[in-house]
Coordinates of C-alpha atoms in Angstrom, one line a residue:
M1 CA 181.8 226.5 130.0
F2 CA 179.6 224.8 132.5
H3 CA 175.8 225.2 132.4
T4 CA 173.5 224.6 135.3
Q5 CA 171.0 222.7 133.1
E6 CA 173.7 220.2 132.1
I7 CA 174.5 219.6 135.8
I8 CA 170.8 219.2 136.5
R9 CA 170.5 216.6 133.7
Q10 CA 173.5 214.7 135.1
G11 CA 171.7 214.5 138.5
Y12 CA 174.1 216.5 140.6
I13 CA 171.6 219.1 141.6
G14 CA 167.9 219.7 141.4
N15 CA 167.8 223.5 141.8
P16 CA 170.1 226.0 140.1
A17 CA 170.0 228.1 143.3
Q18 CA 172.3 225.5 144.9
L19 CA 175.1 226.9 142.8
V20 CA 174.0 230.4 141.6
T21 CA 172.0 233.2 143.2
L22 CA 170.2 235.9 141.3
R23 CA 167.5 237.6 143.4
R24 CA 166.1 241.1 144.2
V25 CA 165.9 242.3 147.8
T26 CA 165.0 245.6 149.5
V27 CA 166.9 246.9 152.5
N28 CA 164.4 247.3 155.3
E29 CA 166.3 249.2 158.1
G30 CA 168.7 252.1 158.7
K31 CA 169.5 254.9 156.4
A32 CA 169.5 252.6 153.4
R33 CA 165.9 251.6 153.9
G34 CA 164.1 251.2 150.6
T35 CA 167.3 250.6 148.6
Q36 CA 166.8 247.9 146.0
I37 CA 169.6 245.4 145.5
I38 CA 170.1 242.7 142.8
E39 CA 172.1 240.0 144.7
V40 CA 174.5 237.9 142.6
K41 CA 176.5 234.9 143.7
T42 CA 178.3 232.7 141.3
A43 CA 179.5 229.1 141.5
G44 CA 183.0 230.6 140.9
G45 CA 183.0 232.4 144.3
L46 CA 182.0 235.9 143.2
E47 CA 179.4 237.8 145.2
L48 CA 178.2 241.4 144.4
D49 CA 175.4 243.8 144.8
I50 CA 173.9 245.5 141.7
L51 CA 172.0 248.7 142.5
P52 CA 169.1 249.6 140.2
D53 CA 168.4 252.8 142.2
A54 CA 171.9 254.0 141.4
G55 CA 172.2 253.6 137.6
L56 CA 172.9 249.8 137.9
D57 CA 176.2 250.6 139.6
I58 CA 177.9 247.8 141.7
G59 CA 178.3 248.0 145.5
Q60 CA 180.0 245.6 147.9
T61 CA 181.9 242.7 146.2
R62 CA 183.4 239.6 147.7
Y63 CA 185.5 236.8 146.1
R64 CA 185.5 233.4 147.9
G65 CA 184.1 235.1 150.9
V66 CA 186.7 237.8 151.1
N67 CA 186.0 241.5 150.6
M68 CA 187.4 243.0 147.4
S69 CA 185.7 246.4 147.0
W70 CA 186.1 249.5 149.1
M71 CA 183.1 250.8 151.0
S72 CA 183.1 254.4 152.4
K73 CA 182.1 255.3 155.9
N74 CA 178.7 256.3 154.4
G75 CA 177.7 252.8 153.1
Y76 CA 174.5 252.5 151.1
D77 CA 171.8 255.3 151.3
S78 CA 168.2 255.4 150.6
P79 CA 167.5 256.5 147.0
A80 CA 165.5 259.4 148.5
A81 CA 168.7 260.7 150.3
I82 CA 170.9 260.8 147.2
H83 CA 171.0 264.3 145.9
P84 CA 173.5 265.4 143.2
H85 CA 174.7 268.5 145.1
E86 CA 178.2 269.3 146.2
T87 CA 177.3 269.5 149.9
E88 CA 175.8 266.0 149.7
F89 CA 178.5 264.0 147.9
V90 CA 180.8 263.6 150.9
N91 CA 177.8 262.5 153.0
T92 CA 176.4 260.0 150.5
F93 CA 179.3 258.6 148.3
P94 CA 179.2 254.9 149.1
G95 CA 182.2 253.7 147.2
G96 CA 181.5 250.2 145.9
L97 CA 183.1 248.2 143.1
L98 CA 181.7 250.7 140.5
Y99 CA 180.5 254.2 140.9
T100 CA 179.8 255.8 137.5
C101 CA 180.5 259.5 137.2
G102 CA 179.0 261.8 134.5
L103 CA 177.3 262.0 132.1
R104 CA 177.8 265.7 131.5
S105 CA 180.4 266.6 134.0
A106 CA 182.9 264.7 136.2
G107 CA 185.3 266.0 138.8
P108 CA 184.8 269.1 140.9
A109 CA 181.5 270.9 141.1
N110 CA 181.5 273.8 138.7
R111 CA 179.4 276.3 136.7
D112 CA 179.7 276.1 132.9
G113 CA 177.8 278.6 130.8
G114 CA 175.5 279.5 133.6
E115 CA 174.6 275.9 134.4
W116 CA 175.5 274.3 137.7
H117 CA 177.1 270.8 137.7
P118 CA 177.5 268.9 141.0
L119 CA 180.6 267.0 142.0
H120 CA 181.1 264.0 139.7
G121 CA 177.8 264.6 137.9
R122 CA 174.3 263.2 138.3
Y123 CA 174.6 259.6 137.0
H124 CA 174.7 257.8 140.3
S125 CA 171.4 259.5 141.4
L126 CA 169.5 258.3 138.4
Q127 CA 167.3 255.2 138.7
A128 CA 167.5 252.5 136.1
E129 CA 164.3 251.7 134.0
Q130 CA 163.3 248.6 132.1
V131 CA 165.6 246.5 134.4
C132 CA 165.7 242.8 133.7
A133 CA 167.9 240.0 135.2
E134 CA 168.2 236.4 134.1
I135 CA 170.5 233.4 133.9
A136 CA 170.9 232.2 130.4
D137 CA 173.5 230.2 128.5
G138 CA 175.8 230.0 131.5
E139 CA 175.7 233.7 132.2
I140 CA 174.0 236.0 134.7
V141 CA 172.8 239.0 132.6
V142 CA 171.4 242.3 134.1
K143 CA 170.2 245.0 131.8
G144 CA 168.6 248.4 132.2
T145 CA 168.2 251.9 130.8
I146 CA 169.4 255.1 132.4
R147 CA 168.4 258.6 131.1
E148 CA 169.8 262.0 132.0
T149 CA 167.5 264.7 130.5
A150 CA 166.3 268.3 130.7
L151 CA 163.3 270.1 129.4
F152 CA 164.3 272.0 126.2
G153 CA 167.8 270.6 126.7
Y154 CA 169.9 267.4 126.6
C155 CA 168.7 263.8 126.5
L156 CA 171.4 261.2 127.1
E157 CA 170.4 257.6 127.3
V158 CA 172.6 254.7 128.6
K159 CA 171.8 251.1 127.8
R160 CA 173.8 249.2 130.4
T161 CA 174.4 245.4 130.2
I162 CA 176.2 243.5 133.0
R163 CA 177.5 240.0 132.3
I164 CA 178.8 237.6 134.9
P165 CA 179.7 234.0 134.1
A166 CA 177.7 231.7 136.3
F167 CA 180.7 229.5 137.0
G168 CA 183.4 232.3 136.9
A169 CA 184.6 235.3 138.9
S170 CA 184.4 238.3 136.5
V171 CA 182.0 241.1 135.7
T172 CA 181.8 242.9 132.4
V173 CA 179.9 246.2 132.2
Q174 CA 179.0 247.5 128.7
D175 CA 177.4 250.9 128.2
T176 CA 176.0 252.3 125.0
V177 CA 175.5 256.0 125.4
T178 CA 173.3 257.8 122.9
N179 CA 172.8 261.5 122.3
Q180 CA 169.1 261.5 121.5
T181 CA 168.9 265.2 120.4
P182 CA 169.6 266.9 117.1
R183 CA 172.5 268.9 118.6
D184 CA 175.9 267.9 119.8
E185 CA 176.4 267.3 123.5
E186 CA 179.6 267.2 125.6
I187 CA 179.9 264.2 127.8
M188 CA 182.3 263.2 130.6
Q189 CA 182.5 259.7 132.0
I190 CA 184.5 258.0 134.7
Y191 CA 184.1 254.3 135.7
H192 CA 185.2 254.8 139.3
C193 CA 186.2 251.3 140.4
N194 CA 187.2 251.0 144.0
F195 CA 189.3 248.4 145.8
G196 CA 189.9 248.0 149.5
Y197 CA 191.1 245.9 152.4
P198 CA 192.1 243.1 152.5
L199 CA 192.7 243.0 148.8
L200 CA 194.4 246.4 149.2
S201 CA 197.2 246.4 151.9
E202 CA 200.9 247.1 152.2
K203 CA 201.4 243.6 150.8
A204 CA 199.7 244.4 147.5
R205 CA 201.3 245.8 144.4
L206 CA 199.8 247.4 141.3
V207 CA 201.1 246.2 137.9
L208 CA 200.6 248.5 134.8
P209 CA 201.7 248.2 131.2
S210 CA 205.2 249.5 130.7
A211 CA 204.3 251.6 127.7
R212 CA 202.6 254.5 129.5
E213 CA 203.0 258.0 130.7
T214 CA 202.3 258.8 134.4
V215 CA 201.1 262.4 135.1
P216 CA 200.6 263.5 138.7
R217 CA 197.5 265.6 139.3
T218 CA 198.9 267.7 142.2
D219 CA 202.2 268.7 143.7
F220 CA 201.6 266.3 146.6
A221 CA 201.0 263.5 144.1
R222 CA 204.2 264.4 142.4
T223 CA 206.1 263.5 145.7
G224 CA 204.8 259.9 145.2
L225 CA 206.2 259.4 141.7
G226 CA 208.1 256.1 141.5
R227 CA 206.0 254.7 144.3
E228 CA 202.6 254.9 142.7
C229 CA 202.4 251.1 142.3
E230 CA 203.3 250.4 146.0
F231 CA 201.2 250.8 149.1
E232 CA 201.7 251.5 152.8
K233 CA 199.9 250.8 156.0
P234 CA 197.1 253.3 156.7
V235 CA 198.5 256.8 157.6
P236 CA 196.2 259.0 159.7
G237 CA 195.0 262.0 157.7
E238 CA 197.3 261.6 154.7
E239 CA 196.2 263.5 151.6
E240 CA 195.1 261.6 148.6
R241 CA 197.2 261.2 145.5
V242 CA 195.8 261.0 141.9
F243 CA 197.9 260.0 138.9
F244 CA 196.7 260.0 135.3
Q245 CA 198.1 256.9 133.5
K246 CA 198.1 257.4 129.7
M247 CA 198.4 254.0 128.2
R248 CA 199.9 253.7 124.7
S249 CA 198.6 250.4 123.4
E250 CA 197.5 248.1 126.3
F251 CA 194.6 249.1 128.5
W252 CA 194.6 247.0 131.7
A253 CA 195.8 247.2 135.3
R254 CA 196.4 244.3 137.8
L255 CA 196.3 244.5 141.6
Q256 CA 198.2 241.6 143.1
N257 CA 198.2 240.5 146.7
P258 CA 200.4 237.4 147.1
A259 CA 199.7 237.3 150.9
L260 CA 196.0 236.9 150.2
G261 CA 196.6 234.7 147.1
V262 CA 194.3 236.9 144.9
N263 CA 194.8 238.9 141.7
M264 CA 192.4 241.4 140.3
T265 CA 192.7 242.5 136.7
I266 CA 190.7 245.4 135.2
S267 CA 190.6 246.0 131.4
W268 CA 188.6 248.5 129.3
S269 CA 187.9 249.9 125.9
G270 CA 190.9 252.1 125.4
D271 CA 189.5 253.6 122.2
T272 CA 186.7 255.3 124.1
L273 CA 188.3 255.5 127.6
P274 CA 191.9 256.5 126.8
I275 CA 193.0 257.5 130.3
L276 CA 193.2 255.6 133.6
S277 CA 192.9 257.8 136.7
Q278 CA 194.6 256.2 139.6
W279 CA 193.2 257.4 143.0
R280 CA 195.4 256.3 145.9
S281 CA 194.3 257.2 149.4
M282 CA 196.4 255.7 152.2
A283 CA 194.5 257.7 154.8
G284 CA 193.3 255.7 157.9
G285 CA 189.6 254.9 157.6
D286 CA 189.6 256.0 153.9
Y287 CA 192.1 253.4 152.7
V288 CA 191.4 252.8 149.0
L289 CA 192.7 252.3 145.5
G290 CA 190.5 253.7 142.8
L291 CA 191.2 252.5 139.2
E292 CA 189.1 254.7 137.0
P293 CA 189.0 254.4 133.2
T294 CA 187.8 257.7 131.8
N295 CA 187.4 259.9 128.7
C296 CA 188.6 263.1 130.4
Y297 CA 191.0 264.6 133.0
I298 CA 188.4 265.0 135.7
M299 CA 188.6 268.8 135.8
G300 CA 184.9 269.5 135.7
R301 CA 183.0 270.6 132.7
H302 CA 184.1 274.2 132.7
D303 CA 187.8 273.6 133.1
E304 CA 187.8 270.7 130.7
R305 CA 186.3 273.0 128.1
E306 CA 188.9 275.7 128.8
N307 CA 191.6 273.0 128.5
G308 CA 190.3 271.8 125.1
T309 CA 189.7 268.3 126.3
L310 CA 185.9 268.2 126.7
P311 CA 184.6 265.1 124.7
V312 CA 181.7 265.7 122.3
L313 CA 179.0 263.2 121.4
K314 CA 177.4 264.4 118.1
A315 CA 173.7 264.6 117.4
W316 CA 172.1 261.1 117.4
E317 CA 175.5 259.5 117.9
S318 CA 176.3 256.6 120.2
V319 CA 179.5 255.5 121.9
T320 CA 180.1 252.1 123.6
N321 CA 182.3 251.7 126.6
T322 CA 183.3 248.4 128.1
V323 CA 185.0 247.7 131.5
K324 CA 185.8 244.2 132.7
I325 CA 187.0 243.2 136.2
E326 CA 188.3 239.7 136.9
F327 CA 189.4 238.0 140.1
E328 CA 191.6 234.9 140.3

């Protein structure tokens, strides 16, 4: 592994910023005014935005100057505009390389035991605390704490660590989620990773482990069985398809684009995130592949409970999830 200090000592550079960028900026115009961004650029060609105001999720991402992530029509919004309500999600969902869903519900908006849960939960609307960012031992490391709480109720804390090799092109997100109350709490989590044009095109192909079971979410998705790893040109108004990929022993997926000369590999902790939700939208203007390691079937808290598949985090217990995305 290369280290900037070694290269400085050898006399090739006098300032690490010549090779690696790590800085905080604030958007000062448009509807994203006030949004804080931690900009990261590596000597290996990876560029990405980390968003402290959105739970340290990851926004636009480029590799060697070429876009890799999917950005929705909405783009970034001011933190003041992000409200976790069903009517707001379609107007504020930005996409990005990573949009975390949860912590207490994921999937459709629903009412569970008299409590309202917005679409995909509240995580992305939570601002990170105790945020620190540094370059150390050849790595860019960003850390922070995210808490979802209620008076007389739940208290879930996420310690998020993001590691990016200064001379590489990968990003590893590790979350330790702790139930900080004396009673058990159900949790649902999706690591909603989104890839778009030009990495995603009709020339791309998804590769998955052969030892898996593919379950379509809807009847329309069922019509795409056998073609879930292939992609078409944008189709105006086409309905989205979602497949649940239940891996048996290997937990990875690879998106290859030989025309672009780029591969993306995502891997994750299969012991804590046993299911990969594959979101495939070929709709014109909403052209996206979502690869989403998850601990649930994205039904929403109420229906997941009825289905007997609502994960439980016991009193004072912690669980650690890891997701790694690599470009080459």
